[in-house]
mmCIF file of N, CA and C in Angstrom:
data_model
loop_
_atom_site.group_PDB
_atom_site.id
_atom_site.type_symbol
_atom_site.label_atom_id
_atom_site.label_comp_id
_atom_site.label_asym_id
_atom_site.label_seq_id
_atom_site.Cartn_x
_atom_site.Cartn_y
_atom_site.Cartn_z
ATOM 1 N N UNK I 1 187.295 57.139 -125.675
ATOM 2 C CA UNK I 1 187.642 58.185 -124.757
ATOM 3 C C UNK I 1 188.990 57.853 -124.119
ATOM 4 N N UNK I 2 189.861 58.829 -124.070
ATOM 5 C CA UNK I 2 191.194 58.634 -123.507
ATOM 6 C C UNK I 2 191.144 58.893 -122.005
ATOM 7 N N UNK I 3 191.564 57.894 -121.243
ATOM 8 C CA UNK I 3 191.520 58.033 -119.795
ATOM 9 C C UNK I 3 192.751 58.728 -119.225
ATOM 10 N N UNK I 4 193.831 58.809 -120.004
ATOM 11 C CA UNK I 4 195.041 59.472 -119.522
ATOM 12 C C UNK I 4 194.959 60.961 -119.867
ATOM 13 N N UNK I 5 194.949 61.826 -118.868
ATOM 14 C CA UNK I 5 194.818 63.251 -119.184
ATOM 15 C C UNK I 5 196.060 63.831 -119.857
ATOM 16 N N UNK I 6 197.225 63.277 -119.568
ATOM 17 C CA UNK I 6 198.458 63.785 -120.154
ATOM 18 C C UNK I 6 199.270 62.622 -120.679
ATOM 19 N N UNK I 7 199.960 62.853 -121.743
ATOM 20 C CA UNK I 7 200.814 61.799 -122.261
ATOM 21 C C UNK I 7 202.174 61.861 -121.576
ATOM 22 N N UNK I 8 202.809 60.739 -121.467
ATOM 23 C CA UNK I 8 204.119 60.671 -120.838
ATOM 24 C C UNK I 8 205.167 61.141 -121.829
ATOM 25 N N UNK I 9 205.962 62.092 -121.429
ATOM 26 C CA UNK I 9 206.978 62.646 -122.317
ATOM 27 C C UNK I 9 208.384 62.360 -121.839
ATOM 28 N N UNK I 10 208.559 61.405 -120.972
ATOM 29 C CA UNK I 10 209.889 61.066 -120.492
ATOM 30 C C UNK I 10 210.286 61.927 -119.307
ATOM 31 N N UNK I 11 211.547 61.821 -118.975
ATOM 32 C CA UNK I 11 212.069 62.574 -117.839
ATOM 33 C C UNK I 11 212.079 64.065 -118.163
ATOM 34 N N UNK I 12 212.134 64.861 -117.137
ATOM 35 C CA UNK I 12 212.148 66.315 -117.316
ATOM 36 C C UNK I 12 213.479 66.802 -117.877
ATOM 37 N N UNK I 13 213.612 68.072 -117.935
ATOM 38 C CA UNK I 13 214.814 68.702 -118.464
ATOM 39 C C UNK I 13 215.987 68.431 -117.522
ATOM 40 N N UNK I 14 217.079 67.833 -118.012
ATOM 41 C CA UNK I 14 218.208 67.529 -117.121
ATOM 42 C C UNK I 14 218.993 68.768 -116.705
ATOM 43 N N UNK I 15 218.759 69.898 -117.346
ATOM 44 C CA UNK I 15 219.493 71.104 -116.981
ATOM 45 C C UNK I 15 218.754 71.942 -115.951
ATOM 46 N N UNK I 16 217.580 71.537 -115.534
ATOM 47 C CA UNK I 16 216.805 72.349 -114.592
ATOM 48 C C UNK I 16 217.477 72.412 -113.222
ATOM 49 N N UNK I 17 217.970 71.310 -112.735
ATOM 50 C CA UNK I 17 218.627 71.283 -111.421
ATOM 51 C C UNK I 17 219.887 72.140 -111.377
ATOM 52 N N UNK I 18 220.829 71.932 -112.313
ATOM 53 C CA UNK I 18 222.022 72.784 -112.307
ATOM 54 C C UNK I 18 221.713 74.264 -112.537
ATOM 55 N N UNK I 19 220.708 74.560 -113.356
ATOM 56 C CA UNK I 19 220.354 75.961 -113.583
ATOM 57 C C UNK I 19 219.804 76.592 -112.302
ATOM 58 N N UNK I 20 218.981 75.856 -111.574
ATOM 59 C CA UNK I 20 218.447 76.379 -110.309
ATOM 60 C C UNK I 20 219.567 76.560 -109.289
ATOM 61 N N UNK I 21 220.509 75.617 -109.261
ATOM 62 C CA UNK I 21 221.644 75.744 -108.357
ATOM 63 C C UNK I 21 222.498 76.956 -108.726
ATOM 64 N N UNK I 22 222.693 77.171 -110.019
ATOM 65 C CA UNK I 22 223.456 78.327 -110.468
ATOM 66 C C UNK I 22 222.794 79.633 -110.080
ATOM 67 N N UNK I 23 221.480 79.703 -110.240
ATOM 68 C CA UNK I 23 220.754 80.910 -109.823
ATOM 69 C C UNK I 23 220.838 81.116 -108.315
ATOM 70 N N UNK I 24 220.766 80.025 -107.564
ATOM 71 C CA UNK I 24 220.896 80.117 -106.116
ATOM 72 C C UNK I 24 222.282 80.610 -105.705
ATOM 73 N N UNK I 25 223.320 80.090 -106.364
ATOM 74 C CA UNK I 25 224.679 80.544 -106.060
ATOM 75 C C UNK I 25 224.867 82.013 -106.411
ATOM 76 N N UNK I 26 224.285 82.439 -107.524
ATOM 77 C CA UNK I 26 224.351 83.858 -107.875
ATOM 78 C C UNK I 26 223.639 84.721 -106.829
ATOM 79 N N UNK I 27 222.512 84.247 -106.342
ATOM 80 C CA UNK I 27 221.777 84.998 -105.328
ATOM 81 C C UNK I 27 222.544 85.088 -104.016
ATOM 82 N N UNK I 28 223.106 83.968 -103.570
ATOM 83 C CA UNK I 28 223.856 83.976 -102.315
ATOM 84 C C UNK I 28 225.134 84.794 -102.463
ATOM 85 N N UNK I 29 225.806 84.660 -103.608
ATOM 86 C CA UNK I 29 227.015 85.446 -103.842
ATOM 87 C C UNK I 29 226.735 86.936 -103.890
ATOM 88 N N UNK I 30 225.647 87.326 -104.516
ATOM 89 C CA UNK I 30 225.270 88.744 -104.551
ATOM 90 C C UNK I 30 224.893 89.269 -103.189
ATOM 91 N N UNK I 31 224.180 88.447 -102.414
ATOM 92 C CA UNK I 31 223.824 88.852 -101.060
ATOM 93 C C UNK I 31 225.074 89.016 -100.203
ATOM 94 N N UNK I 32 226.008 88.085 -100.321
ATOM 95 C CA UNK I 32 227.234 88.166 -99.544
ATOM 96 C C UNK I 32 228.073 89.377 -99.955
ATOM 97 N N UNK I 33 228.068 89.683 -101.235
ATOM 98 C CA UNK I 33 228.807 90.844 -101.710
ATOM 99 C C UNK I 33 228.219 92.144 -101.149
ATOM 100 N N UNK I 34 226.905 92.211 -101.040
ATOM 101 C CA UNK I 34 226.300 93.435 -100.509
ATOM 102 C C UNK I 34 226.446 93.538 -98.998
ATOM 103 N N UNK I 35 226.625 92.427 -98.305
ATOM 104 C CA UNK I 35 226.796 92.499 -96.852
ATOM 105 C C UNK I 35 228.245 92.754 -96.464
ATOM 106 N N UNK I 36 229.199 92.548 -97.351
ATOM 107 C CA UNK I 36 230.620 92.747 -97.046
ATOM 108 C C UNK I 36 231.107 94.072 -97.609
ATOM 109 N N UNK I 37 230.366 95.142 -97.335
ATOM 110 C CA UNK I 37 230.753 96.468 -97.832
ATOM 111 C C UNK I 37 231.537 97.201 -96.752
ATOM 112 N N UNK I 38 232.767 97.650 -97.077
ATOM 113 C CA UNK I 38 233.575 98.299 -96.044
ATOM 114 C C UNK I 38 233.074 99.687 -95.664
ATOM 115 N N UNK I 39 232.343 100.358 -96.527
ATOM 116 C CA UNK I 39 231.885 101.707 -96.214
ATOM 117 C C UNK I 39 230.679 101.702 -95.282
ATOM 118 N N UNK I 40 230.015 100.550 -95.142
ATOM 119 C CA UNK I 40 228.855 100.488 -94.275
ATOM 120 C C UNK I 40 229.264 100.247 -92.818
ATOM 121 N N UNK I 41 230.201 99.363 -92.624
ATOM 122 C CA UNK I 41 230.675 99.075 -91.272
ATOM 123 C C UNK I 41 232.167 98.785 -91.349
ATOM 124 N N UNK I 42 232.963 99.448 -90.574
ATOM 125 C CA UNK I 42 234.397 99.189 -90.627
ATOM 126 C C UNK I 42 234.702 97.801 -90.060
ATOM 127 N N UNK I 43 235.588 97.107 -90.724
ATOM 128 C CA UNK I 43 235.973 95.776 -90.288
ATOM 129 C C UNK I 43 237.429 95.534 -90.637
ATOM 130 N N UNK I 44 237.906 94.380 -90.266
ATOM 131 C CA UNK I 44 239.304 94.073 -90.545
ATOM 132 C C UNK I 44 239.479 93.735 -92.029
ATOM 133 N N UNK I 45 240.694 93.887 -92.481
ATOM 134 C CA UNK I 45 240.995 93.589 -93.885
ATOM 135 C C UNK I 45 240.829 92.096 -94.179
ATOM 136 N N UNK I 46 241.094 91.256 -93.192
ATOM 137 C CA UNK I 46 240.943 89.816 -93.382
ATOM 138 C C UNK I 46 239.483 89.435 -93.598
ATOM 139 N N UNK I 47 238.598 90.001 -92.788
ATOM 140 C CA UNK I 47 237.168 89.732 -92.943
ATOM 141 C C UNK I 47 236.660 90.224 -94.291
ATOM 142 N N UNK I 48 237.099 91.397 -94.666
ATOM 143 C CA UNK I 48 236.689 91.955 -95.953
ATOM 144 C C UNK I 48 237.204 91.101 -97.110
ATOM 145 N N UNK I 49 238.462 90.702 -97.051
ATOM 146 C CA UNK I 49 239.036 89.871 -98.111
ATOM 147 C C UNK I 49 238.366 88.516 -98.208
ATOM 148 N N UNK I 50 238.085 87.894 -97.065
ATOM 149 C CA UNK I 50 237.403 86.593 -97.082
ATOM 150 C C UNK I 50 235.982 86.714 -97.624
ATOM 151 N N UNK I 51 235.290 87.766 -97.225
ATOM 152 C CA UNK I 51 233.913 87.965 -97.705
ATOM 153 C C UNK I 51 233.865 88.183 -99.206
ATOM 154 N N UNK I 52 234.761 89.013 -99.710
ATOM 155 C CA UNK I 52 234.770 89.274 -101.153
ATOM 156 C C UNK I 52 235.248 88.060 -101.936
ATOM 157 N N UNK I 53 236.202 87.315 -101.378
ATOM 158 C CA UNK I 53 236.674 86.105 -102.067
ATOM 159 C C UNK I 53 235.572 85.047 -102.145
ATOM 160 N N UNK I 54 234.891 84.840 -101.031
ATOM 161 C CA UNK I 54 233.797 83.870 -101.031
ATOM 162 C C UNK I 54 232.684 84.311 -101.966
ATOM 163 N N UNK I 55 232.369 85.588 -101.951
ATOM 164 C CA UNK I 55 231.328 86.109 -102.831
ATOM 165 C C UNK I 55 231.716 85.945 -104.291
ATOM 166 N N UNK I 56 232.957 86.279 -104.611
ATOM 167 C CA UNK I 56 233.426 86.115 -105.993
ATOM 168 C C UNK I 56 233.401 84.666 -106.441
ATOM 169 N N UNK I 57 233.787 83.752 -105.550
ATOM 170 C CA UNK I 57 233.770 82.331 -105.901
ATOM 171 C C UNK I 57 232.341 81.841 -106.146
ATOM 172 N N UNK I 58 231.412 82.261 -105.292
ATOM 173 C CA UNK I 58 230.012 81.854 -105.482
ATOM 174 C C UNK I 58 229.439 82.432 -106.774
ATOM 175 N N UNK I 59 229.731 83.693 -107.044
ATOM 176 C CA UNK I 59 229.235 84.302 -108.273
ATOM 177 C C UNK I 59 229.826 83.623 -109.505
ATOM 178 N N UNK I 60 231.105 83.304 -109.460
ATOM 179 C CA UNK I 60 231.746 82.648 -110.598
ATOM 180 C C UNK I 60 231.197 81.241 -110.823
ATOM 181 N N UNK I 61 231.027 80.481 -109.751
ATOM 182 C CA UNK I 61 230.468 79.129 -109.888
ATOM 183 C C UNK I 61 229.038 79.166 -110.424
ATOM 184 N N UNK I 62 228.239 80.097 -109.925
ATOM 185 C CA UNK I 62 226.870 80.223 -110.425
ATOM 186 C C UNK I 62 226.832 80.600 -111.888
ATOM 187 N N UNK I 63 227.719 81.490 -112.287
ATOM 188 C CA UNK I 63 227.771 81.908 -113.682
ATOM 189 C C UNK I 63 228.212 80.768 -114.584
ATOM 190 N N UNK I 64 229.183 79.976 -114.139
ATOM 191 C CA UNK I 64 229.644 78.832 -114.930
ATOM 192 C C UNK I 64 228.534 77.799 -115.079
ATOM 193 N N UNK I 65 227.810 77.515 -113.999
ATOM 194 C CA UNK I 65 226.699 76.563 -114.086
ATOM 195 C C UNK I 65 225.625 77.032 -115.052
ATOM 196 N N UNK I 66 225.263 78.295 -114.976
ATOM 197 C CA UNK I 66 224.245 78.817 -115.891
ATOM 198 C C UNK I 66 224.732 78.800 -117.335
ATOM 199 N N UNK I 67 225.992 79.134 -117.551
ATOM 200 C CA UNK I 67 226.531 79.132 -118.914
ATOM 201 C C UNK I 67 226.532 77.727 -119.493
ATOM 202 N N UNK I 68 226.865 76.729 -118.681
ATOM 203 C CA UNK I 68 226.842 75.345 -119.166
ATOM 204 C C UNK I 68 225.427 74.910 -119.524
ATOM 205 N N UNK I 69 224.458 75.323 -118.713
ATOM 206 C CA UNK I 69 223.075 74.963 -118.999
ATOM 207 C C UNK I 69 222.582 75.634 -120.273
ATOM 208 N N UNK I 70 222.929 76.877 -120.464
ATOM 209 C CA UNK I 70 222.514 77.592 -121.671
ATOM 210 C C UNK I 70 223.156 76.963 -122.899
ATOM 211 N N UNK I 71 224.434 76.602 -122.806
ATOM 212 C CA UNK I 71 225.101 75.953 -123.945
ATOM 213 C C UNK I 71 224.472 74.598 -124.243
ATOM 214 N N UNK I 72 224.068 73.869 -123.196
ATOM 215 C CA UNK I 72 223.438 72.572 -123.407
ATOM 216 C C UNK I 72 222.091 72.725 -124.102
ATOM 217 N N UNK I 73 221.297 73.684 -123.655
ATOM 218 C CA UNK I 73 219.965 73.861 -124.216
ATOM 219 C C UNK I 73 220.018 74.431 -125.629
ATOM 220 N N UNK I 74 220.827 75.457 -125.843
ATOM 221 C CA UNK I 74 220.837 76.120 -127.138
ATOM 222 C C UNK I 74 221.840 75.533 -128.117
ATOM 223 N N UNK I 75 222.692 74.638 -127.669
ATOM 224 C CA UNK I 75 223.644 74.009 -128.568
ATOM 225 C C UNK I 75 223.183 72.641 -129.014
ATOM 226 N N UNK I 76 221.914 72.328 -128.841
ATOM 227 C CA UNK I 76 221.391 71.005 -129.172
ATOM 228 C C UNK I 76 221.479 70.667 -130.642
ATOM 229 N N UNK I 77 221.195 71.609 -131.509
ATOM 230 C CA UNK I 77 221.215 71.340 -132.944
ATOM 231 C C UNK I 77 222.648 71.109 -133.420
ATOM 232 N N UNK I 78 223.595 71.869 -132.909
ATOM 233 C CA UNK I 78 224.987 71.685 -133.293
ATOM 234 C C UNK I 78 225.519 70.361 -132.771
ATOM 235 N N UNK I 79 225.130 69.990 -131.563
ATOM 236 C CA UNK I 79 225.592 68.732 -130.997
ATOM 237 C C UNK I 79 224.997 67.542 -131.746
ATOM 238 N N UNK I 80 223.755 67.654 -132.191
ATOM 239 C CA UNK I 80 223.127 66.567 -132.945
ATOM 240 C C UNK I 80 223.873 66.314 -134.246
ATOM 241 N N UNK I 81 224.291 67.362 -134.938
ATOM 242 C CA UNK I 81 225.009 67.209 -136.189
ATOM 243 C C UNK I 81 226.394 66.619 -135.947
ATOM 244 N N UNK I 82 227.024 66.987 -134.854
ATOM 245 C CA UNK I 82 228.361 66.494 -134.556
ATOM 246 C C UNK I 82 228.376 65.056 -134.090
ATOM 247 N N UNK I 83 227.296 64.562 -133.496
ATOM 248 C CA UNK I 83 227.247 63.200 -132.989
ATOM 249 C C UNK I 83 227.117 62.163 -134.085
ATOM 250 N N UNK I 84 226.601 62.532 -135.234
ATOM 251 C CA UNK I 84 226.371 61.538 -136.274
ATOM 252 C C UNK I 84 227.670 61.056 -136.897
ATOM 253 N N UNK I 85 228.760 61.771 -136.675
ATOM 254 C CA UNK I 85 230.038 61.362 -137.220
ATOM 255 C C UNK I 85 230.278 61.859 -138.630
ATOM 256 N N UNK I 86 229.272 62.441 -139.229
ATOM 257 C CA UNK I 86 229.417 62.961 -140.582
ATOM 258 C C UNK I 86 229.730 64.449 -140.522
ATOM 259 N N UNK I 87 230.553 64.916 -141.438
ATOM 260 C CA UNK I 87 230.815 66.362 -141.451
ATOM 261 C C UNK I 87 229.559 67.109 -141.862
ATOM 262 N N UNK I 88 229.449 68.367 -141.454
ATOM 263 C CA UNK I 88 228.258 69.130 -141.844
ATOM 264 C C UNK I 88 228.180 69.275 -143.361
ATOM 265 N N UNK I 89 226.971 69.257 -143.871
ATOM 266 C CA UNK I 89 226.762 69.344 -145.316
ATOM 267 C C UNK I 89 227.149 70.722 -145.816
ATOM 268 N N UNK I 90 227.847 70.746 -146.946
ATOM 269 C CA UNK I 90 228.235 72.021 -147.555
ATOM 270 C C UNK I 90 227.176 72.425 -148.568
ATOM 271 N N UNK I 91 226.934 73.712 -148.684
ATOM 272 C CA UNK I 91 225.950 74.141 -149.668
ATOM 273 C C UNK I 91 226.486 73.888 -151.073
ATOM 274 N N UNK I 92 225.587 73.539 -151.966
ATOM 275 C CA UNK I 92 225.980 73.263 -153.355
ATOM 276 C C UNK I 92 226.341 74.565 -154.054
ATOM 277 N N UNK I 93 227.401 74.505 -154.869
ATOM 278 C CA UNK I 93 227.833 75.702 -155.599
ATOM 279 C C UNK I 93 227.107 75.762 -156.941
ATOM 280 N N UNK I 94 226.778 76.943 -157.323
ATOM 281 C CA UNK I 94 226.116 77.095 -158.619
ATOM 282 C C UNK I 94 227.181 77.089 -159.713
ATOM 283 N N UNK I 95 226.813 76.693 -160.909
ATOM 284 C CA UNK I 95 227.747 76.596 -162.033
ATOM 285 C C UNK I 95 227.747 77.901 -162.812
ATOM 286 N N UNK I 96 228.148 78.950 -162.191
ATOM 287 C CA UNK I 96 228.172 80.253 -162.856
ATOM 288 C C UNK I 96 229.455 80.454 -163.593
#
């Protein structure tokens, strides 16, 4: 009888933290973008520009973090082939 209910599979996914941070930045950036609407409440141009700039920066950083995580997760097979130092195998040509 096995006393361990689960087997140890090593550390968790290393992209989980950056992906969660990216989603959080996207959420905060989207919230800030919706609160800095000039048609809802009139404000100064400086406040509007700062709000939109900060929102754009947060949205861009969140998008970059998520894109890096997606490339890391889905580019695993390509990275494995490139790490071996050997060029990718070419398909054999038929003698037609």
